[in-house]
Every structure is written in C-alpha cells, then in structure tokens.
mmCIF file of C-alpha atoms in Angstrom:
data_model
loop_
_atom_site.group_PDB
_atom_site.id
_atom_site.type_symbol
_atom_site.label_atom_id
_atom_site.label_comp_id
_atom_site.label_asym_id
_atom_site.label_seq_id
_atom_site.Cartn_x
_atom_site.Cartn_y
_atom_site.Cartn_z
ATOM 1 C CA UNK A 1 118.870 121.827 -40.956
ATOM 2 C CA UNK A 2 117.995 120.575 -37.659
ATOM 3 C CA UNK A 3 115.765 122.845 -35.102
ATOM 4 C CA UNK A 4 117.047 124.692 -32.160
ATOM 5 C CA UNK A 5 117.152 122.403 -29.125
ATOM 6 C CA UNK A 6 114.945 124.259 -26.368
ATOM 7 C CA UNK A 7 117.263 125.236 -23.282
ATOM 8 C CA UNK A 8 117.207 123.449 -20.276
ATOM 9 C CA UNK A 9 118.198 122.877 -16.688
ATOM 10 C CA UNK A 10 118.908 120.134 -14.094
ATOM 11 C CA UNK A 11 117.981 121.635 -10.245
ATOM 12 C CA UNK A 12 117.976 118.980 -7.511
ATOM 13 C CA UNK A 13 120.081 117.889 -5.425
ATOM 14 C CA UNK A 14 123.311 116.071 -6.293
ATOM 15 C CA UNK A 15 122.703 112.537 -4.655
ATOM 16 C CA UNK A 16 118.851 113.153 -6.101
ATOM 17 C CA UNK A 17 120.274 113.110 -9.981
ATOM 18 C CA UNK A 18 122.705 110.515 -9.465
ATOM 19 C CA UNK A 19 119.628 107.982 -8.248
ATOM 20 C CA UNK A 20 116.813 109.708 -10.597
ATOM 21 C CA UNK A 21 119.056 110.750 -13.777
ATOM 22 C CA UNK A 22 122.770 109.083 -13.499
ATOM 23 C CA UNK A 23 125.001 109.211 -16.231
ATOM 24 C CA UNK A 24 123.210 107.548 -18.819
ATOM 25 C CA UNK A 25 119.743 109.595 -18.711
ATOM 26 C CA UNK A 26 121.915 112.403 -18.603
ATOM 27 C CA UNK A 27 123.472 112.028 -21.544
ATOM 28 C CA UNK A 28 119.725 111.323 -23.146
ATOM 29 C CA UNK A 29 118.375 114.500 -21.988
ATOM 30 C CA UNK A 30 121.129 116.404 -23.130
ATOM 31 C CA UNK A 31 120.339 114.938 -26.619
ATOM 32 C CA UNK A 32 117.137 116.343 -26.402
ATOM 33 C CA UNK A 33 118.098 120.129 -24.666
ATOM 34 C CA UNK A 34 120.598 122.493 -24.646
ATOM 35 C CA UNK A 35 121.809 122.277 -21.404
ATOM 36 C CA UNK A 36 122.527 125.939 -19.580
ATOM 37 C CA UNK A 37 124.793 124.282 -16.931
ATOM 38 C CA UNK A 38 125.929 120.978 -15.494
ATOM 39 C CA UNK A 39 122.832 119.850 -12.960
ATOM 40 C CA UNK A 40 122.503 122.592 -10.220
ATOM 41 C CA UNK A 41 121.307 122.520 -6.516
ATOM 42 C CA UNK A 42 118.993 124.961 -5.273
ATOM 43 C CA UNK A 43 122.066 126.364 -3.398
ATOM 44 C CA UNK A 44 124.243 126.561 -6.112
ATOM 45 C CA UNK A 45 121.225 128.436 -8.150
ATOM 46 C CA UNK A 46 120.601 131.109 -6.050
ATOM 47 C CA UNK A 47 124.282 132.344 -6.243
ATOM 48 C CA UNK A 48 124.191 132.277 -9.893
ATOM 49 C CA UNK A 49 119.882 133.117 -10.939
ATOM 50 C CA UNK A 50 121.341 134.208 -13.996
ATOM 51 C CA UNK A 51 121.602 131.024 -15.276
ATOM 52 C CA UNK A 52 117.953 130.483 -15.370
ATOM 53 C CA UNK A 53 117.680 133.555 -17.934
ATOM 54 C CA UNK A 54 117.563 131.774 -20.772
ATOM 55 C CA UNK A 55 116.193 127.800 -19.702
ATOM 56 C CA UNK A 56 112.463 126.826 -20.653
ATOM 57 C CA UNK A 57 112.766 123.373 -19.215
ATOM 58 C CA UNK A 58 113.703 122.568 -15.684
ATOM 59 C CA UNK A 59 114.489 118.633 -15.180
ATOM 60 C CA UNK A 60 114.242 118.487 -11.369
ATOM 61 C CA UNK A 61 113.857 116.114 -8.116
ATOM 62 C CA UNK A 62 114.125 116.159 -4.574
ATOM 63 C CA UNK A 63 115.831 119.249 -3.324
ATOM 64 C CA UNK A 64 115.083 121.330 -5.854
ATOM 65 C CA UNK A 65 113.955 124.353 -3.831
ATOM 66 C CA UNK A 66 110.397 126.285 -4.194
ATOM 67 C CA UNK A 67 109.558 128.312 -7.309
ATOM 68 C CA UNK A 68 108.905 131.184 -6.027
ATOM 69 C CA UNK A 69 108.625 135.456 -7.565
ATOM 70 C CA UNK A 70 112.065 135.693 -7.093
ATOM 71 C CA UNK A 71 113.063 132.111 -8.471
ATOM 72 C CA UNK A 72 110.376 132.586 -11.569
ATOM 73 C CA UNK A 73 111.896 136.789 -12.042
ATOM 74 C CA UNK A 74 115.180 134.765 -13.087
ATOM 75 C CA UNK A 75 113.373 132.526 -15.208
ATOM 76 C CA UNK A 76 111.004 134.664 -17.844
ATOM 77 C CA UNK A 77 111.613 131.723 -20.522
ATOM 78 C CA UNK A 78 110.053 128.655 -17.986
ATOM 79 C CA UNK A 79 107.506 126.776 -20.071
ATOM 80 C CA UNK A 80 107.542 123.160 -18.134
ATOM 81 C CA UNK A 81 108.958 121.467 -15.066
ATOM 82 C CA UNK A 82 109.705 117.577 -14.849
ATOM 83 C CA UNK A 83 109.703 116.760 -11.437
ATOM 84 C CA UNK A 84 111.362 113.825 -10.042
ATOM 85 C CA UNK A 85 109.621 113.269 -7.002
ATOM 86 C CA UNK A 86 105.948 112.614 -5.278
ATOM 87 C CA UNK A 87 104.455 115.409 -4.189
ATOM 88 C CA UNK A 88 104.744 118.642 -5.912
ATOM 89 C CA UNK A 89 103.917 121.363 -3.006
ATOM 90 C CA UNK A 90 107.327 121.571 -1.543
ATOM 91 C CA UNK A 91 107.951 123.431 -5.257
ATOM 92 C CA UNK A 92 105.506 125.124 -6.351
ATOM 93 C CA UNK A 93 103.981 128.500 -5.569
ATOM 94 C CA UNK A 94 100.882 131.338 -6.379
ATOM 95 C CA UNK A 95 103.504 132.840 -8.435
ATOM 96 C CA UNK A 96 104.071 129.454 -10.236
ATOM 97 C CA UNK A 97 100.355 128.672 -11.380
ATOM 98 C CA UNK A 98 99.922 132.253 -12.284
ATOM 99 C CA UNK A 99 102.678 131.709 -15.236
ATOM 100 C CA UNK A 100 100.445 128.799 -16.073
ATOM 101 C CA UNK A 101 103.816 126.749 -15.890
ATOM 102 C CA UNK A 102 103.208 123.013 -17.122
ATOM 103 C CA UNK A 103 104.470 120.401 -14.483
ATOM 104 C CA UNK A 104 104.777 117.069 -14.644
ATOM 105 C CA UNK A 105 105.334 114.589 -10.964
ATOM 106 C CA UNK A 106 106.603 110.731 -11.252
ATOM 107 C CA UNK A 107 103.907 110.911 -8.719
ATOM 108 C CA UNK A 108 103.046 107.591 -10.396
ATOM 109 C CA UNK A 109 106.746 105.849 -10.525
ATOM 110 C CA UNK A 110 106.783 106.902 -6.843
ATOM 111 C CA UNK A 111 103.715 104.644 -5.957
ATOM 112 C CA UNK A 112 105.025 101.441 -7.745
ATOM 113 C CA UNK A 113 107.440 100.799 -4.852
ATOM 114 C CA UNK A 114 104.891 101.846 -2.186
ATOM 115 C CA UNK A 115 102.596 99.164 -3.954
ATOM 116 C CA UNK A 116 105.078 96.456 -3.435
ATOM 117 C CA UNK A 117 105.524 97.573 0.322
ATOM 118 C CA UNK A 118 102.262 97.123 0.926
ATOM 119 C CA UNK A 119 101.671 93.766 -0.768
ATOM 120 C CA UNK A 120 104.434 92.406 0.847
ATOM 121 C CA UNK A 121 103.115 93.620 4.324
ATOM 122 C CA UNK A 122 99.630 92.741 3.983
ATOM 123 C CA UNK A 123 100.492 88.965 3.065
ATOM 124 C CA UNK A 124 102.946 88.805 5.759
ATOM 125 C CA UNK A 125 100.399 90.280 7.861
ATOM 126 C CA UNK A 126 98.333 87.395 7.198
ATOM 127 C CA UNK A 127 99.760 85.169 8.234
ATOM 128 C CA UNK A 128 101.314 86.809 11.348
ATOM 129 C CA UNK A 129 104.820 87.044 10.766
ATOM 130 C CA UNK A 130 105.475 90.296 12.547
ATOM 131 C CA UNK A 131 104.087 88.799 15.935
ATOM 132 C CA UNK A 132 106.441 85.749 15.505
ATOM 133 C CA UNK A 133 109.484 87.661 14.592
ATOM 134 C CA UNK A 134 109.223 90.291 17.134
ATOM 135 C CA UNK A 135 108.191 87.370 19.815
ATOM 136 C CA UNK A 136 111.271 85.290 18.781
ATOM 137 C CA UNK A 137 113.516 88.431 18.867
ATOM 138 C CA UNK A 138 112.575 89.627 22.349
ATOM 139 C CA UNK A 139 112.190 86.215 24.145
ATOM 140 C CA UNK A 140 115.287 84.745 22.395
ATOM 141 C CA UNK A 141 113.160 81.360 22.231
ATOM 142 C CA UNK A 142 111.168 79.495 19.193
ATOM 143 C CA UNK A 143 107.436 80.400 19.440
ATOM 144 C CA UNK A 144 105.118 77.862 18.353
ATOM 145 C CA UNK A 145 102.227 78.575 16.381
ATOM 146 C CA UNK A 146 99.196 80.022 18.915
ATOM 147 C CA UNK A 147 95.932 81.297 17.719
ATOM 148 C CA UNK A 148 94.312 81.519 14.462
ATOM 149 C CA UNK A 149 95.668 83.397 11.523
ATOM 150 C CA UNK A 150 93.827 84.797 9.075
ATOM 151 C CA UNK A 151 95.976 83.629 5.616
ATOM 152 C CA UNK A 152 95.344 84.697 2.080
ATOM 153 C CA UNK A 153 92.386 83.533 1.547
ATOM 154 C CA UNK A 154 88.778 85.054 1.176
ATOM 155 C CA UNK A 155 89.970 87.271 4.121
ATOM 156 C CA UNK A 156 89.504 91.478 3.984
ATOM 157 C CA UNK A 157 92.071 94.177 3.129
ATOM 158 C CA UNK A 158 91.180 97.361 3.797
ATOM 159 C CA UNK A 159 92.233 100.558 1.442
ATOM 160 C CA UNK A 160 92.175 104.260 2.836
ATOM 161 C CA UNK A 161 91.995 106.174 -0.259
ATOM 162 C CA UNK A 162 92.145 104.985 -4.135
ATOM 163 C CA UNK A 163 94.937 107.614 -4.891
ATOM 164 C CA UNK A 164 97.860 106.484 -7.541
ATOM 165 C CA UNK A 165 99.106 104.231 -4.858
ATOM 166 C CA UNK A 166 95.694 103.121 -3.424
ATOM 167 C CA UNK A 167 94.908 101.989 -6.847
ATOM 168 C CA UNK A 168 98.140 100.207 -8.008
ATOM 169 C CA UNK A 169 97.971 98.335 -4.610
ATOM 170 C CA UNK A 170 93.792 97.330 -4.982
ATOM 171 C CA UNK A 171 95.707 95.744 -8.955
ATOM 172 C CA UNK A 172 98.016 93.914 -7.263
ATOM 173 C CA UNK A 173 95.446 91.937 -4.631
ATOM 174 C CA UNK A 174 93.510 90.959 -7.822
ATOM 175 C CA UNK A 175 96.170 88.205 -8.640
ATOM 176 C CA UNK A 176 94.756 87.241 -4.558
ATOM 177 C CA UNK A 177 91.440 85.349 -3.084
ATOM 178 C CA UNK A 178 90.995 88.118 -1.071
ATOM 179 C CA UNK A 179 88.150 90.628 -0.797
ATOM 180 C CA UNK A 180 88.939 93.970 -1.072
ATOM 181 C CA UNK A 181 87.080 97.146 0.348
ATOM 182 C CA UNK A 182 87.920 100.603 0.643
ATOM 183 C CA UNK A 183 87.522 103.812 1.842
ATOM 184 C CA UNK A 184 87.531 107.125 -0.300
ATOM 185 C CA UNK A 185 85.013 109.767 -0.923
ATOM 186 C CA UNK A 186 86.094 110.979 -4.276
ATOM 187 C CA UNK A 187 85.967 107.720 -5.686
ATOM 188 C CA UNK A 188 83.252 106.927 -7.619
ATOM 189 C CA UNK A 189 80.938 103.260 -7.544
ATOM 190 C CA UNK A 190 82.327 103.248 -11.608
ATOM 191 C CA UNK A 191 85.772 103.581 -10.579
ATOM 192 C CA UNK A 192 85.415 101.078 -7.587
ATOM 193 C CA UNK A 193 83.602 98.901 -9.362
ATOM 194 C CA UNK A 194 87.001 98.430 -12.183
ATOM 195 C CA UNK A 195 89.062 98.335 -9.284
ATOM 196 C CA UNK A 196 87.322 95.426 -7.673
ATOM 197 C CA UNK A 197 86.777 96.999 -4.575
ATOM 198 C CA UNK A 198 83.570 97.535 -2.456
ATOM 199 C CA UNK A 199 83.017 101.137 -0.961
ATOM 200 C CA UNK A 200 82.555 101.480 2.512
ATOM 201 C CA UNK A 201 82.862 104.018 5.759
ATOM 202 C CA UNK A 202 86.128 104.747 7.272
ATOM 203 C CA UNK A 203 84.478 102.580 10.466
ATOM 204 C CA UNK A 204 83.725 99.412 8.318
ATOM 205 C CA UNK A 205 87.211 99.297 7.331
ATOM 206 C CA UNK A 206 88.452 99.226 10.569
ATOM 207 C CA UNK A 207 85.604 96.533 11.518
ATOM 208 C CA UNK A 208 85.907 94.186 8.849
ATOM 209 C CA UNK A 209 89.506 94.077 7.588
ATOM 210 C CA UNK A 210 92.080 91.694 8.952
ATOM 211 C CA UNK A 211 94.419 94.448 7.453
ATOM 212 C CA UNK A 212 93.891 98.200 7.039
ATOM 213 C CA UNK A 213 96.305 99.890 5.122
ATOM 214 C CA UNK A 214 96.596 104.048 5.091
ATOM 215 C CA UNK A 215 97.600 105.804 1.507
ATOM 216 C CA UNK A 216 95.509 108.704 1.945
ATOM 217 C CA UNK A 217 96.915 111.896 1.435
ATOM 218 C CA UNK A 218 98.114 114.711 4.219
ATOM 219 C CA UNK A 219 95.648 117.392 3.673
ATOM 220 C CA UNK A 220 94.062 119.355 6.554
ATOM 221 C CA UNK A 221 91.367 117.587 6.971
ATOM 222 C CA UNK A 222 92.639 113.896 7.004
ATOM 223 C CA UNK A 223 94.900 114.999 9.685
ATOM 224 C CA UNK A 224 93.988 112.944 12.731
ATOM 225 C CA UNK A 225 90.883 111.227 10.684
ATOM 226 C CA UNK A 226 92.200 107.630 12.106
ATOM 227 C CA UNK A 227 91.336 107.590 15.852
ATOM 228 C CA UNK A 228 91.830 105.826 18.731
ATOM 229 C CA UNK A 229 87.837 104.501 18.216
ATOM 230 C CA UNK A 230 88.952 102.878 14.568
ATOM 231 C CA UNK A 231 91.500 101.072 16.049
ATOM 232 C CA UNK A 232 89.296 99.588 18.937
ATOM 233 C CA UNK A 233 86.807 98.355 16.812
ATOM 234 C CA UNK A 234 89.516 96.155 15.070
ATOM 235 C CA UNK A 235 88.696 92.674 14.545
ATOM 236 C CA UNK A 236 90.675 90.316 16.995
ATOM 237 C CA UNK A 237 94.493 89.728 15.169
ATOM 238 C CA UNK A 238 94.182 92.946 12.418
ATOM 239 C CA UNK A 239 97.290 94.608 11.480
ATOM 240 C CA UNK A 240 97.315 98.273 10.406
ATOM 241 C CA UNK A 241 99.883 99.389 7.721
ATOM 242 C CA UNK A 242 100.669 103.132 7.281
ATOM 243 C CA UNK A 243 102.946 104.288 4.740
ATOM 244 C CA UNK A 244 101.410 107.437 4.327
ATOM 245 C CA UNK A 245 102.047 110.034 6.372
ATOM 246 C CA UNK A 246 102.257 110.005 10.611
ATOM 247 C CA UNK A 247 99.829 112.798 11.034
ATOM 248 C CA UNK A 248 96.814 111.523 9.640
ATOM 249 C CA UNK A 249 96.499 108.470 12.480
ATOM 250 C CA UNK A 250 95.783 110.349 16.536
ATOM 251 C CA UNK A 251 98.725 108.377 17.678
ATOM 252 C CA UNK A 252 98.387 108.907 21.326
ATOM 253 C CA UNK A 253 95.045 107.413 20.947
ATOM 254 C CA UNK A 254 96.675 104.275 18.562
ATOM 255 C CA UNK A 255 99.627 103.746 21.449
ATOM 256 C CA UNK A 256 96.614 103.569 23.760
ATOM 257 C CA UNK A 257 94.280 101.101 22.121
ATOM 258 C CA UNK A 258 97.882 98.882 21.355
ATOM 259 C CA UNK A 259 99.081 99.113 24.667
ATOM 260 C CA UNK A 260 95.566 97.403 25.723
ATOM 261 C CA UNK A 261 95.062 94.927 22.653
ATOM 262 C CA UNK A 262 98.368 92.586 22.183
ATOM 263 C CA UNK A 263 95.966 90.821 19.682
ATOM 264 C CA UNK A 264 96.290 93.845 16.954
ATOM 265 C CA UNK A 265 99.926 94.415 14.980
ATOM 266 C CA UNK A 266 100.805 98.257 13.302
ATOM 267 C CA UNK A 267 103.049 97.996 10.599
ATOM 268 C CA UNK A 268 104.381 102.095 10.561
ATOM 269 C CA UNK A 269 106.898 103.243 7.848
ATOM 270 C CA UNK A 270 105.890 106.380 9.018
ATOM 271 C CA UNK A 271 105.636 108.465 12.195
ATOM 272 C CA UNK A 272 104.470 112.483 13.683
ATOM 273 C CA UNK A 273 107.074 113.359 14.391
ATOM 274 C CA UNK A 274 109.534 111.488 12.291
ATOM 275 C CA UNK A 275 111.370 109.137 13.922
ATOM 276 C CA UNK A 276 109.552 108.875 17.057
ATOM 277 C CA UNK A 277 111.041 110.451 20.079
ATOM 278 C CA UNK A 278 113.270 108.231 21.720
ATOM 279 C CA UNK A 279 110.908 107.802 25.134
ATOM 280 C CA UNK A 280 108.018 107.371 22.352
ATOM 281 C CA UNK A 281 106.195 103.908 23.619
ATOM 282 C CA UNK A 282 106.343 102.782 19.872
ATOM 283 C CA UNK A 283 109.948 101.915 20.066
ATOM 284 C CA UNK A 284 109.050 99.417 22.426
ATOM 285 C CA UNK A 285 105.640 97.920 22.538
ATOM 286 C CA UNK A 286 106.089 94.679 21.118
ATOM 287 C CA UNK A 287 102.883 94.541 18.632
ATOM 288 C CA UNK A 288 104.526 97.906 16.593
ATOM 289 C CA UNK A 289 106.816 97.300 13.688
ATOM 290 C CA UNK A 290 108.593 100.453 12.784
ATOM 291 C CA UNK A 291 110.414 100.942 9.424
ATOM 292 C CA UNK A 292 112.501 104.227 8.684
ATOM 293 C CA UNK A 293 110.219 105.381 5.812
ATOM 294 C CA UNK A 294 110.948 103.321 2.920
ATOM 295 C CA UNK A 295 108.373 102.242 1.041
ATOM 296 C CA UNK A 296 108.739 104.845 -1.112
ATOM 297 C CA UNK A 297 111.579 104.911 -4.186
ATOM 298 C CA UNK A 298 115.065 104.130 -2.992
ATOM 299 C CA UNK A 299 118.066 104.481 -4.507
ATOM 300 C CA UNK A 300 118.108 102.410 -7.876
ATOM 301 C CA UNK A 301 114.076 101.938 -7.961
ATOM 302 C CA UNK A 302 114.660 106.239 -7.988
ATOM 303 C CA UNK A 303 115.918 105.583 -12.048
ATOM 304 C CA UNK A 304 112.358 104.087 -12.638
ATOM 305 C CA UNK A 305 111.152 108.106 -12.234
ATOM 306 C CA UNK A 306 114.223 109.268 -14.504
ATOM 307 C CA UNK A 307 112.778 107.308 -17.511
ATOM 308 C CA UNK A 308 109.479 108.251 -17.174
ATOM 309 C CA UNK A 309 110.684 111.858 -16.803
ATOM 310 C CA UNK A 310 112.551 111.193 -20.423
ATOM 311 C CA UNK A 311 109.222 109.457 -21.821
ATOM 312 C CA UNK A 312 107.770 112.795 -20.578
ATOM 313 C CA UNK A 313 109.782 115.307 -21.931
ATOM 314 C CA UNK A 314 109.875 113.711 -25.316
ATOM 315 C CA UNK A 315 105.737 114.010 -25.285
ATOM 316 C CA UNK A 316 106.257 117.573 -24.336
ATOM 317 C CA UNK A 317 108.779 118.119 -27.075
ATOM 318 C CA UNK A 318 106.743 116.104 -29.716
ATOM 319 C CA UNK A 319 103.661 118.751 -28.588
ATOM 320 C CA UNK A 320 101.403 115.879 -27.084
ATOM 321 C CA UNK A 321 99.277 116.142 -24.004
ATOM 322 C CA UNK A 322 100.525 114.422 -21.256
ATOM 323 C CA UNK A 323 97.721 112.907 -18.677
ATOM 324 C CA UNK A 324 100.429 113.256 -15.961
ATOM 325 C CA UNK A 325 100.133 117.385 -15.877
ATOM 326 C CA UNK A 326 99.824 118.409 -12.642
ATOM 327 C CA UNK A 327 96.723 121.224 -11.729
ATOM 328 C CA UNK A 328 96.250 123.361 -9.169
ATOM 329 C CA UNK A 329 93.304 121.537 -8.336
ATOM 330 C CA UNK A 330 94.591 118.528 -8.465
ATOM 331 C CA UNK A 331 97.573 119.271 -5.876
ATOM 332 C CA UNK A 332 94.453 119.868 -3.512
ATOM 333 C CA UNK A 333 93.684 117.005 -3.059
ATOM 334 C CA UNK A 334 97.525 114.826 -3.658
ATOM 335 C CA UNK A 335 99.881 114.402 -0.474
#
C-alpha cells in the first residue's frame, strides 16, 4: 500500500513555470504530490483561495505574489515553500515566519549565471575590449591598440561581498593568475582564506583592482556605500562591474567621476532607476557599457533552478535537512 502523496501547488507566473518547471519537471513533481490544481498565478489564486485549503507544499517562482494573513488564512495546511527565484522578500511576510513555514530559494542556481557574467566581464575587462568596441562603434573607424592593458595575469580583481554569487565568482578566478581581494564584513579570515581571497576596506578595492565588481546585497545600509570618492581613487584603466543592484553605487557622483576620467570603463547590468531615464548621461558617455539586467537566469539557464527545486523537495519528502532553508535572519542580510 503506497502512502498518501502530500498535496501541493504550483503559484507563479505562467511564463515563470514554463522556463523554471516546463513540461517535463512537471510531470516529476506531480509524481511526487497530489496536485490541487494545474499551476496558478497569484491572480488566478486570489479568485479561487479555496484552493489553497487543503495544499502543504507550494512549488513557486517569480510572480508568485506575497504570503501574507490573508494568503496564509487560505492555507492552514502550508508546511514548505520551494521558491524558484533569488531573493525571497518579495514573498514572504511577519505572518509567514510566525507559521514557522520552511522555505527553500534557488538563491544558489540563480548565482551560477551571475558567476559566468562576471567572469566573462572581468577578462574582457582586461584586456579592454569594451573601450575598443564602443570606440570602433561610435567613430565607425579601426582603433589601434593605445595604452597599456592590464591582461590576465598577476593583475587584481576586486569582490564587494562573498555572498552565494561573490563566492562562486572568487572559484571561478582560481583556474586564473590573478590575485584576488575582497571586500565583506561578515566574512571571516577562515572563510577568505578557502576562498583565496585577501580581505581588505571597501577603499583598497577601489585602489588596487584593475576591476571591481559589486554583488553585495540591497539592504539599507549598502545603499549608496559606493561613492563618487571610490571611483576617483581608481587606478588609471579600472573597469567597474555591477550586477547587483543600481542603488547601492551614488550614481550622480559615478556619472561625475566618468565624465572626468575617459581612462576608467563601468560595466552596469543594472541601474536606479531601471533603465536609466532616457536624458540619463549613461546612455551616452562613451566609457559606460549598459546591459538590460541579465546576468541573472534567463530563459533555459531558469530550468537549472527547477531541478534543484525537485532535488529539494525530494530531501523534504525523504525528512532530511536541507542547508538551503531560508531564516529570517538570514533574509537580513540576502538581496
């Protein structure tokens, strides 16, 4: 006699499953839970709460709508959420850790194509490729080599913050002569030390990199910790990466120190606000590189958080601890 599957739910928007879940994870999760509906949006669920009566296992993602008293009131059974996504805040609520609710992010999956961004910038980076592509483009002529470049070897990458993505991309450069420092006051010597990184201040990053990459995390008080004095004291030909979030960096006082040094490059996947106005200088100064935040998981690298979700669930089902449960405390501190 085989044991009662525990009910469950799909809530997230419909383009969200098709790149997370699809067809074929689908049909895997429904193996492993009764399924109250077909996948929902948050829309669709708030017409029909009732539908949440029964479910103790929410498979979610992007769109899925906050979690609030009157979400959880329709859902007395909720024991654990699987989140396809990055950050959990936009989902979560008072009410939610008060149930003591598990949760589980792809946090993690999410990082592995901000990693990759990132390597593939810094290296192209060092060897100046923006400034020749964006000098070709605009003066519709070949531009000879001018200057010196820094290259990929025993050069300096800076790293704001050692969270999940922080970390993956500090792994990567290993495979690289290049030193590595960082920046991150809840990282410990230990934990640096594994890494291969060397702590220092936010102001030696900025002095001693040839790149400085952001992936710290938008909390109240990293908003506007990158100034317009970091990016002056930028070694001559540094690029600056950010493919966290556009509020952390002062950008009136970044447009200001670019507009005066042609010598320094920002690479900027993202922008406050997002995209940039369209009189916003950073559409045209020619030593800015805008991409419309990408780095992140895009369409099919989005499945890489469905199977982890399904590796997930089946530790939750088998009653194991997962080390990807999500605390209040945690989400603190996470973008």
């Amino acid at each position: 006699m085989t044991s009662k599957k525990p009910r469950g739910l799909f809530v997230l928007d419909e383009w969200a499953y098709e790149q997370i879940y699809g067809e074929e994870l689908g049909a895997t999760i429904a193996q492993r839970l009764d399924l109250a509906a077909p996948p929902m949006t948050a829309t669709a669920l708030a017409q029909q709460p009732d539908v949440l009566r029964d479910v103790e296992i929410i498979m979610g993602g992007w769109g899925m709508g906050v979690m609030d008293e009157q979400f959880l009131a329709a859902a007395p059974n909720l024991r654990a959420v699987f989140l396809g996504a990055g950050s959990i805040k936009g989902v979560v609520s008072d009410a939610f850790w008060k149930r003591d609710i598990k949760i589980v992010s792809a946090y993690a999956m999410n990082a592995v194509p901000v990693a990759e961004f990132t390597l593939a910038s810094i290296l192209f980076s060092m060897k100046h490729g923006w400034r020749y592509v964006i000098g070709m483009q605009r003066e519709g002529k070949y531009l000879r080599k001018t200057g010196v470049m820094p290259g990929a070897f025993r050069t300096t990458v800076g790293l704001i913050s050692l969270g999940a993505i922080g970390r993956r991309v500090a792994d990567l450069l290993k495979t690289f002569d290049m030193r590595v420092i960082a920046y991150d006051p809840h990282c410990t010597p230990a934990a640096a030390k594994e890494l291969g990184v060397e702590l220092v201040s936010l102001e030696e990053i900025f002095k001693q990199s040839h790149v400085v990459s952001l992936h710290a995390p938008w909390l109240p008080e990293t908003e506007g910790m990158v100034t317009g004095a970091h990016f002056k004291a930028m070694r001559e030909g540094a690029t600056f990466i950010n493919t966290a979030r556009g509020i952390i960096v002062r950008e009136k006082e970044m447009i200001d120190v670019l507009t005066l040094r042609s010598d320094l490059t920002a690479v900027l996947d993202v922008t406050k606000p997002e995209p940039p106005l369209p009189d916003s200088p950073l559409l045209k100064l020619p030593n800015v590189v805008l991409t419309p935040h990408i780095a992140g998981a895009m369409d099919e690298e989005c499945r890489r958080m469905g199977y982890f979700l399904v590796d997930e669930l089946d530790c939750y089902l088998k009653g194991e601890a997962s080390k990807w449960r999500l605390t209040r405390e945690q989400m603190a501190w996470m973008a």
